[in-house]
Each structure stands twice: as C-alpha cells, then as structure tokens.
Short mmCIF file of C-alpha atoms and ligand atoms in Angstrom, two decimals:
data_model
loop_
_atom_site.label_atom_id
_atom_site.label_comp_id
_atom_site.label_asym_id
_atom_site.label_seq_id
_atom_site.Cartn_x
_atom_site.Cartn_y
_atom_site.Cartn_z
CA UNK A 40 79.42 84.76 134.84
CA UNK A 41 80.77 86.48 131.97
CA UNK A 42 79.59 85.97 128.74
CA UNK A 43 82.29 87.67 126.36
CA UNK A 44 84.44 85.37 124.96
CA UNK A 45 87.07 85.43 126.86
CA UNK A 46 86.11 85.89 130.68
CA UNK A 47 89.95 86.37 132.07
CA UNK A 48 92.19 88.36 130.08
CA UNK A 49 96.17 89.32 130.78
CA UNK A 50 97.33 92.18 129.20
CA UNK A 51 101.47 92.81 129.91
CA UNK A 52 102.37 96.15 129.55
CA UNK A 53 101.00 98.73 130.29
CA UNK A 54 102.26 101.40 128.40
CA UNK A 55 99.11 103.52 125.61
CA UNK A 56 98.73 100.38 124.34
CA UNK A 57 98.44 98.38 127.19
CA UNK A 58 96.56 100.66 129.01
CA UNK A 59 93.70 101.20 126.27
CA UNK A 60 93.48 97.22 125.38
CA UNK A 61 92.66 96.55 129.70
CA UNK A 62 90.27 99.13 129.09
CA UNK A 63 88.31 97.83 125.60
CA UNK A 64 88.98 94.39 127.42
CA UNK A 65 87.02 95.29 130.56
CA UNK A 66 84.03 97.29 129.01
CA UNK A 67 83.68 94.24 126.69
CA UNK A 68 82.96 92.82 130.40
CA UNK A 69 86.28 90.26 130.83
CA UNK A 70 88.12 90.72 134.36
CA UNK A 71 91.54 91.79 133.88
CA UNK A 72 94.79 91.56 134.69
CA UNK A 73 97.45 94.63 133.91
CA UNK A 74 100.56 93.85 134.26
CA UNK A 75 103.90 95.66 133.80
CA UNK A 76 107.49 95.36 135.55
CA UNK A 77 106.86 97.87 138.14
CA UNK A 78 104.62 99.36 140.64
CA UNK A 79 104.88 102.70 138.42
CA UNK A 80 103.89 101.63 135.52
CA UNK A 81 100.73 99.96 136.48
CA UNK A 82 99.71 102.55 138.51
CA UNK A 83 100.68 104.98 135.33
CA UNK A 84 98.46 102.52 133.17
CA UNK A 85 95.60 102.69 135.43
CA UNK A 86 95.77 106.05 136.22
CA UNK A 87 95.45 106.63 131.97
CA UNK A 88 92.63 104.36 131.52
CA UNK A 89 90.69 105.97 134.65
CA UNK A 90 91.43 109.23 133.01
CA UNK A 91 90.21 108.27 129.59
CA UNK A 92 86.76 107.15 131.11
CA UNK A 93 86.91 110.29 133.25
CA UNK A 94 87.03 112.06 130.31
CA UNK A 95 84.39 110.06 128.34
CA UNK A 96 81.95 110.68 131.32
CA UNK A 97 82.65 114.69 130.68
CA UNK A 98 81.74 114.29 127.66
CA UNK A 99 78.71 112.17 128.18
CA UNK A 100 80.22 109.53 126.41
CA UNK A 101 80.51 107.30 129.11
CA UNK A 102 78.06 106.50 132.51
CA UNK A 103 79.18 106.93 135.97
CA UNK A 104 78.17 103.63 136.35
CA UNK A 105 80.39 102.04 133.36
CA UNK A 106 82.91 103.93 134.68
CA UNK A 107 83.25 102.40 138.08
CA UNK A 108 82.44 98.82 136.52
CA UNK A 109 84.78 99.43 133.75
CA UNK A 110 87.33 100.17 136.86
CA UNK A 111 86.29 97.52 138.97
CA UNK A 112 87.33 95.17 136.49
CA UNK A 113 90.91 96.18 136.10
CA UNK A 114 93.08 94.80 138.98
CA UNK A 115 96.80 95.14 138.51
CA UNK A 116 100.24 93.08 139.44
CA UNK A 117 103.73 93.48 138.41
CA UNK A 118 103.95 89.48 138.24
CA UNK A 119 103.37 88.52 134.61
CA UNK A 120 103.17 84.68 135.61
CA UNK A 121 99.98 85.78 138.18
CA UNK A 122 98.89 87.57 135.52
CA UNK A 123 98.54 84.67 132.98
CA UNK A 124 97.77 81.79 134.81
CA UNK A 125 93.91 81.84 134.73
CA UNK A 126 93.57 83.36 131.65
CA UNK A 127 91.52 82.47 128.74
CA UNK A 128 93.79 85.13 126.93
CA UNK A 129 97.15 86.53 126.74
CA UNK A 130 97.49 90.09 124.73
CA UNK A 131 101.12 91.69 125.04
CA UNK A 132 101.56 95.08 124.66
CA UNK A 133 105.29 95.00 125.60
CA UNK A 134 108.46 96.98 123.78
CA UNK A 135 108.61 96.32 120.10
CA UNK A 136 111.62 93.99 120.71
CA UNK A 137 112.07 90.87 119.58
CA UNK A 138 113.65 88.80 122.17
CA UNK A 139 111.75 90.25 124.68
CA UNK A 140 107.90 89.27 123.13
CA UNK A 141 109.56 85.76 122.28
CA UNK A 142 111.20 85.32 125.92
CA UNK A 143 107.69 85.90 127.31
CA UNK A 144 105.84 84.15 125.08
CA UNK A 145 107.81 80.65 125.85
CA UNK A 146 107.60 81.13 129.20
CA UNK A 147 103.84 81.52 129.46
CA UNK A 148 103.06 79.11 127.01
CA UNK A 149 104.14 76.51 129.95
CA UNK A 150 102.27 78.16 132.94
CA UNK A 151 98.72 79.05 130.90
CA UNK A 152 96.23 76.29 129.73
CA UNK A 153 96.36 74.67 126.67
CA UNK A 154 92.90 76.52 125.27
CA UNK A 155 94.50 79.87 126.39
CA UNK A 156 95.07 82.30 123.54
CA UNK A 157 98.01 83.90 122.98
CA UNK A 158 97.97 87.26 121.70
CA UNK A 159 100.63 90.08 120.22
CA UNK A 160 100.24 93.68 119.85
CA UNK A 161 103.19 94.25 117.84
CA UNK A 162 102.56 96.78 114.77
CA UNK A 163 105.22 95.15 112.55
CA UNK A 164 107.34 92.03 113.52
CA UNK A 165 107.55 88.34 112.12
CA UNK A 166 104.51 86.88 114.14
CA UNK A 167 106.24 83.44 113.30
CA UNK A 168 109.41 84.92 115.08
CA UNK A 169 107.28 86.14 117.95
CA UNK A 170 106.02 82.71 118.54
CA UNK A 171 109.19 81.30 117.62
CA UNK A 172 109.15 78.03 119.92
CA UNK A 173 106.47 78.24 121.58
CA UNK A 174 104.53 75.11 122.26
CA UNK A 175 100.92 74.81 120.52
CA UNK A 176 101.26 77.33 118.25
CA UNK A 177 97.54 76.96 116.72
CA UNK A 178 96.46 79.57 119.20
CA UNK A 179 98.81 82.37 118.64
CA UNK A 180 97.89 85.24 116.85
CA UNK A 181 98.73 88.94 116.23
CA UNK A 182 96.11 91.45 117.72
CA UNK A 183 97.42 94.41 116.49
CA UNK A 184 95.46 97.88 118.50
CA UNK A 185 95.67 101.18 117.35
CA UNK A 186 96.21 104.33 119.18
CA UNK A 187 94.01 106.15 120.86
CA UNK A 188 92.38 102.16 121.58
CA UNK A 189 89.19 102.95 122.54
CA UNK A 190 88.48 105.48 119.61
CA UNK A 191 89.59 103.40 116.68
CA UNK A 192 87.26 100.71 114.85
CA UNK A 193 90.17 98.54 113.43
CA UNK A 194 91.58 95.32 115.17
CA UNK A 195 93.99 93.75 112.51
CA UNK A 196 94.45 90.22 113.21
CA UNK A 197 97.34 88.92 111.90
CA UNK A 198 97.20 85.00 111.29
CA UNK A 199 100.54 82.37 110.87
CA UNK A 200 100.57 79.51 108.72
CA UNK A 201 100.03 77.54 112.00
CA UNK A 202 97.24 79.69 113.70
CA UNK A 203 93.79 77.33 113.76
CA UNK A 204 90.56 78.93 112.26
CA UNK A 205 89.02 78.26 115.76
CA UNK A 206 91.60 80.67 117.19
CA UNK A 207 90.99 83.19 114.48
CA UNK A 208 86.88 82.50 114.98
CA UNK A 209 87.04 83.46 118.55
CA UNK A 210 89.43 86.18 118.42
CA UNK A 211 87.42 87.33 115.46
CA UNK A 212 84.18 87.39 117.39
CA UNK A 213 86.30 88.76 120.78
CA UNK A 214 86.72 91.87 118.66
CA UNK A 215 83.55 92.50 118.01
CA UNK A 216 82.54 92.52 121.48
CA UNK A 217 84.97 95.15 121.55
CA UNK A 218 83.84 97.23 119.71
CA UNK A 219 86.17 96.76 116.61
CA UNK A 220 86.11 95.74 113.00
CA UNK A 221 88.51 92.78 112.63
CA UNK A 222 90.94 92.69 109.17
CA UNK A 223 92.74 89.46 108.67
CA UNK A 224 95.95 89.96 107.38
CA UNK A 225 98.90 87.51 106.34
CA UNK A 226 101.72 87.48 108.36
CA UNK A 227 103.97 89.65 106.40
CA UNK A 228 106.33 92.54 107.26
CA UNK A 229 104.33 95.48 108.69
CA UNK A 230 101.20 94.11 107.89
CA UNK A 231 98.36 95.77 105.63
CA UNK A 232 98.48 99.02 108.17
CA UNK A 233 101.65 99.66 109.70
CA UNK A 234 102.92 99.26 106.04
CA UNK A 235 100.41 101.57 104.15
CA UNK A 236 100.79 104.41 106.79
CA UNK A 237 104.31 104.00 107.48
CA UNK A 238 105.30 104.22 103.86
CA UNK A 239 103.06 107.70 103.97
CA UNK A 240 104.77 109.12 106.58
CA UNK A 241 108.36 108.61 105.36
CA UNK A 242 107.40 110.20 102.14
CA UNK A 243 105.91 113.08 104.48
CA UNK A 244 109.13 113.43 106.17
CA UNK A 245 111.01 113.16 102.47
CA UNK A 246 108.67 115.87 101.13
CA UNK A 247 109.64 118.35 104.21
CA UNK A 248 112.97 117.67 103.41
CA UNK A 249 113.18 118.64 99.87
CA UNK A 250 110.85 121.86 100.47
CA UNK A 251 108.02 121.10 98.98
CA UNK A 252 105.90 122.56 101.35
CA UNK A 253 105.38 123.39 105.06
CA UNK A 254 104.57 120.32 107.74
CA UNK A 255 101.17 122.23 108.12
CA UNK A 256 100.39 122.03 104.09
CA UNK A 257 101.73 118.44 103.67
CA UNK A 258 99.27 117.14 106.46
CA UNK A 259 96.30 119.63 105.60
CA UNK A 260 97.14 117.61 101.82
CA UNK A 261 96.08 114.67 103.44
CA UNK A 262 93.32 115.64 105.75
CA UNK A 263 91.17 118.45 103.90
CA UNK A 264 92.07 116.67 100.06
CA UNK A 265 91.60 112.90 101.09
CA UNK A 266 89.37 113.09 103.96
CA UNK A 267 92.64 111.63 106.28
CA UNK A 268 91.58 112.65 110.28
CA UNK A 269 95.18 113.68 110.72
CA UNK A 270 97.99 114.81 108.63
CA UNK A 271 101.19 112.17 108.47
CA UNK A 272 103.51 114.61 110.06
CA UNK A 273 101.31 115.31 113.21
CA UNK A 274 100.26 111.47 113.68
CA UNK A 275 104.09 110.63 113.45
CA UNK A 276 104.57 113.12 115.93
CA UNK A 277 101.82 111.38 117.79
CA UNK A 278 102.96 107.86 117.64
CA UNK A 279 107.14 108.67 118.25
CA UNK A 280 109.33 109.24 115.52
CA UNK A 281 111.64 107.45 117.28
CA UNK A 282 109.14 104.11 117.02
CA UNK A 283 108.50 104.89 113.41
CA UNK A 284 112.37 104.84 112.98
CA UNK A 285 112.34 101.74 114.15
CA UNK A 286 109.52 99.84 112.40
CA UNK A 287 110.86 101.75 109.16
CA UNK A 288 114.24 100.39 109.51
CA UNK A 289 113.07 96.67 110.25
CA UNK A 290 110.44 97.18 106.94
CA UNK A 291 113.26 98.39 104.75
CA UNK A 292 115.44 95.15 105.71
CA UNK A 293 112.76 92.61 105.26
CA UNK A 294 111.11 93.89 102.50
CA UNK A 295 113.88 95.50 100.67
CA UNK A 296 112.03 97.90 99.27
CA UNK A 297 113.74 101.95 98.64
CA UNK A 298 110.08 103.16 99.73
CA UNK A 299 111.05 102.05 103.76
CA UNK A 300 114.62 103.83 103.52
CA UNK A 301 114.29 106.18 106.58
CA UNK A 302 114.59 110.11 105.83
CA UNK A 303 118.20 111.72 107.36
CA UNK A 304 116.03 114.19 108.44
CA UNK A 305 113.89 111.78 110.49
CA UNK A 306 117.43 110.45 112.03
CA UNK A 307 118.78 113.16 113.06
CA UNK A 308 115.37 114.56 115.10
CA UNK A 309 115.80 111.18 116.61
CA UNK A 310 119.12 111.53 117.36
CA UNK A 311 118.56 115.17 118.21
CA UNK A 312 116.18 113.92 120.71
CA UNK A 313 112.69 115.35 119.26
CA UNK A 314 110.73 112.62 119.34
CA UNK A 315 107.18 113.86 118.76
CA UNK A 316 104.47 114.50 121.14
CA UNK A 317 105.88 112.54 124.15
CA UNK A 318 109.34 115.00 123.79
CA UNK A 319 107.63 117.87 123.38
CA UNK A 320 108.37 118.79 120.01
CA UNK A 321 108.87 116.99 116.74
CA UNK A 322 107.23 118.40 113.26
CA UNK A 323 105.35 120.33 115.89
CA UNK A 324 106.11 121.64 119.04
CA UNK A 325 103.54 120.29 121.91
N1 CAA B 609 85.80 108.52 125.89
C1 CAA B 609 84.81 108.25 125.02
N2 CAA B 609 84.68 108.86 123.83
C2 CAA B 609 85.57 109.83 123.53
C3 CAA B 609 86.62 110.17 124.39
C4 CAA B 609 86.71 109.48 125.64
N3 CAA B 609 87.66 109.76 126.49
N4 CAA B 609 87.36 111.12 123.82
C5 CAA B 609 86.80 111.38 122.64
N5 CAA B 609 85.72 110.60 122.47
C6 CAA B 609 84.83 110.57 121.32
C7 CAA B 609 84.32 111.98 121.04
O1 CAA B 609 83.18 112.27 121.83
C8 CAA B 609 84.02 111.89 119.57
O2 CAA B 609 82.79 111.20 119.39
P1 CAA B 609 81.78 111.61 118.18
O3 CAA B 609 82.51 111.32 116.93
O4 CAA B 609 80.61 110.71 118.40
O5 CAA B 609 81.51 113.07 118.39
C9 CAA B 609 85.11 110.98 119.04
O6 CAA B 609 85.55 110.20 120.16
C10 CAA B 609 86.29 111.75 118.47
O7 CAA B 609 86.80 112.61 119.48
P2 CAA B 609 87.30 114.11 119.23
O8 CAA B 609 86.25 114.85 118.49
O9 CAA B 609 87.77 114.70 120.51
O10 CAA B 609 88.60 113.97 118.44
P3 CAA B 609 88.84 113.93 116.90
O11 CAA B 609 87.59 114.01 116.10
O12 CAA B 609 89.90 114.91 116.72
O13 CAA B 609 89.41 112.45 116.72
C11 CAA B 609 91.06 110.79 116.80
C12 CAA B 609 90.48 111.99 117.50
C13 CAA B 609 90.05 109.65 116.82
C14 CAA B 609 92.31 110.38 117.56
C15 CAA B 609 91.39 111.20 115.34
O14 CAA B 609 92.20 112.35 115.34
C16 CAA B 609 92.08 110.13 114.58
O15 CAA B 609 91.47 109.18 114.11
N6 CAA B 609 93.42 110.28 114.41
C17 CAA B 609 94.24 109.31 113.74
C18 CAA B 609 94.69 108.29 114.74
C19 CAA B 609 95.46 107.20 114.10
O16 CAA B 609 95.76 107.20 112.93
N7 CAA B 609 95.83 106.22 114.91
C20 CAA B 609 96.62 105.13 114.48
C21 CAA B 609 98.04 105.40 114.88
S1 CAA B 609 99.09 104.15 114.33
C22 CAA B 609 98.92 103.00 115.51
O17 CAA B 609 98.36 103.14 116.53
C23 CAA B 609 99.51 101.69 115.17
C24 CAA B 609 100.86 101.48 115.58
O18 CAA B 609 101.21 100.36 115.51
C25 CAA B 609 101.86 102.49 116.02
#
C-alpha cells in the first residue's frame, strides 16, 4: 500500500517530459503507467529514465536499490485508455497542440473515475481550452514540469476558475512528495514562467541580431552578472527553438504584447532547420 497521494498515476507521452514526470512519479513511490503511441517511444522513454538513474547511481546520487524500485515501478503500454483507467491521476505530457490535449482529455474524462485528477503539462496554453468540455472540471489542473524533471525544484500549478481547492490541496501536497516547490499561478497566457523566460530569450535572440554582443557574452550576462545557471541562448538551444517559436507566437497573439514578436532571426534557424540541441546546432553547435 502506497502512501503518496496518488497511488496509480498515467503519464501519456513519453517524450523529456514524459519520461522525467514517470520517473519523479515513481520515486515519490506511485506505480505507473507510461504511455505513448508506439512501441518506440515507450521503450525510448524508459530507456531515458533508466539512463538518468543510471547516471544518478554514478554519481552516487542515487542507490542501486532505488534504482531498480524506481524501475520496477514504471510499466509501459501504448494504450492510453489502459493507461488511465485505474488511475488516481492523469498527467499529459503530449505535443503542445491544442486539439490533441483537448481530444484526450474528453475522452478520458469518461473512462477514469470521478475522484481521478486530471493533469496538463503544457508550458503555455489556455488551461480552460485544454479542458474545454470535459465533464467535472473541478479536478483539472495544469502541472506544468520543467526540464531536466528530476533536477528542478519548481512545479507550477496552474489553477481555472473551475478547479476545486481540494484538487489544488492534493496536487499541492503530490508535489511535495516529489520533491518540488509548488507556485500557483492564474490561468493566463504562458503562465508566471514560460512568460518571464520566454520574453528573455526573444530579447536574447533580438540582441544577437543587432550585434550587440556574441551568444557566449549575452548568456555569460546572465549567468556570471545575475547568478542565472544558464545563459538564454544555450537554454533555448536546450529546450528547441523551434518549441520556443511556437509558444512565442501563441504569447504574442493572446497577449498582444510587441515583447512576444518572434526575432526573423529565430525564424529563419527554424526554417533553416537548426533547432538547438536536439538538431545539432542552434546558437551553439552540439
Ligand atoms: N541523477 C541525480 N542527480 C543528478 C543527476 C542524475 N542523473 N545528474 C545530475 N545530478 C545532480 C548533480 O549531482 C548535482 O547535484 P549537486 O548540486 O548536489 O552537486 C546537480 O544535479 C546538478 O548537476 P550538474 O552539476 O551536473 O549540472 P549543473 O550544475 O550544470 O546543472 C542544470 C544542470 C540543473 C540543468 C542547470 O544547468 C540548470 O538549472 N539549467 C537551467 C534549466 C532550465 O532552465 N530548465 C527549464 C527549461 S524551460 C522548461 O522546461 C519549461 C518548458 O515549458 C519548456
């Protein structure tokens, strides 16, 4: 018998995110469930969170023994409806697309108990348009991760007019069990942190630009004169420019502000394919 606060937890997807939220999940002691749409990608997400203990055991961060229970936890299915049925919670971790967190949402919301809490990882959308339809929407909330998971303190919770203090209470003290310090934010466009640090980064990306000095002086700006662990050109490079394109365009529409108006420069490395870490180059070549 578990006694975290939620003993059964789904995560879909199981992409970074996915991968580190089954693993902060399981060490917190729930069983999980990791699910994606194929065999590839769950093996791919297991394969990363086995890694990422392997690697926390090298370092003597980690037990042998939390490693295999941490493991043992995880099982994996590429069925999102097995993956949800028992649960006590629901945390996707899907593409940052619309439809597709809203078409999954209303069709668990029917297969999952009433009590069960719904969860979203996404760093920027309407949580009200997430949940848009979704029957019993007192339990839906935003649980927005941040990358690497199991490194950073912060869980921002991001709370709807309609989501119940008891569902912010025990997601609240879920986080803690995890590890994390819980924010609660107001459902607004990009949230407190996806709008504070994407707004830095396009201004990074304007500064390049214009000249005004190297990628390696406008991060070292950041990280050796305020104390930042990472520069905004390298964690862009880090999280995709092609995702930061993307949550900057969506910010500069909803909160039509000149601030969120996406660098050409930051376009055309999209377009031009260099995408950051994952394409091998970006402001820095990996
Ligand atoms: N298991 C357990 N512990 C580990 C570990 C592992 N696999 N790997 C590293 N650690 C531990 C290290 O032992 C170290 O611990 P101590 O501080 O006790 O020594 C600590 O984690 C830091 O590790 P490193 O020294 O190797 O690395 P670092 O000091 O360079 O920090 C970092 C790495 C935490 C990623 C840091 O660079 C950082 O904070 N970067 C910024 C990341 C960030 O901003 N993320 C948010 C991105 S935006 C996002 O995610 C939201 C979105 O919506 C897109």
């Amino acid at each position: 018998m578990s006694d975290t606060q939620f003993a059964k937890v789904a995560v879909l997807g199981a992409g970074t995110m996915g991968a580190g939220i089954a693993q902060v999940c399981a060490q917190a002691g729930s069983q999980v469930v990791l699910q994606d749409i194929t065999e590839e990608f769950v093996a791919k997400g297991l394969q990363r969170v086995a890694a990422f203990l392997q690697k926390g055991v090298d370092r003597g961060k980690v037990t042998e023994e939390t490693r295999a229970q941490v493991l043992a936890r995880i099982t994996t299915t590429v069925d999102r409806v097995e993956a949800a049925r028992e649960a006590d919670l629901v945390v996707e971790a899907v593409p940052e697309k619309l439809e597709l967190k809203n078409g999954l949402f209303r069709e668990l919301a029917g297969i999952v108990s009433d009590t069960c809490v719904l969860g979203s990882n996404t760093s920027s959308l309407s949580l009200v348009k997430v949940f848009d339809g979704v029957a019993n929407p007192a339990r839906c909330i935003g649980m927005h991760f941040f990358n690497p998971v199991p490194l950073m303190k912060l869980l921002e919770l991001v709370r709807t007019e309609t989501t119940s203090e008891e569902t912010i209470d025990a997601v609240t003290n879920y986080a803690r069990q995890l590890g994390k310090e819980p924010i609660v934010v107001k459902d607004s466009p990009g949230f407190a942190s996806s709008r504070l640090g994407v707004c830095l980064g396009l201004e990074a990306i304007r500064m390049l630009e214009s000249g005004v000095a190297s990628a390696e002086d406008i991060d070292k700006a950041m990280v050796l004169g305020y104390g930042h662990p990472m520069g905004p050109l390298k964690l862009t490079d880090l999280v995709g420019l092609d995702v930061r394109l993307a949550i900057a365009d969506y910010l500069r529409t909803e909160l039509n502000l000149a601030g969120f108006e996406a660098p050409e420069l930051m376009r055309k490395m999209v377009a031009d394919g260099k995408l950051g870490k994952k394409s091998g180059q970006g402001f820095y070549a990996w």
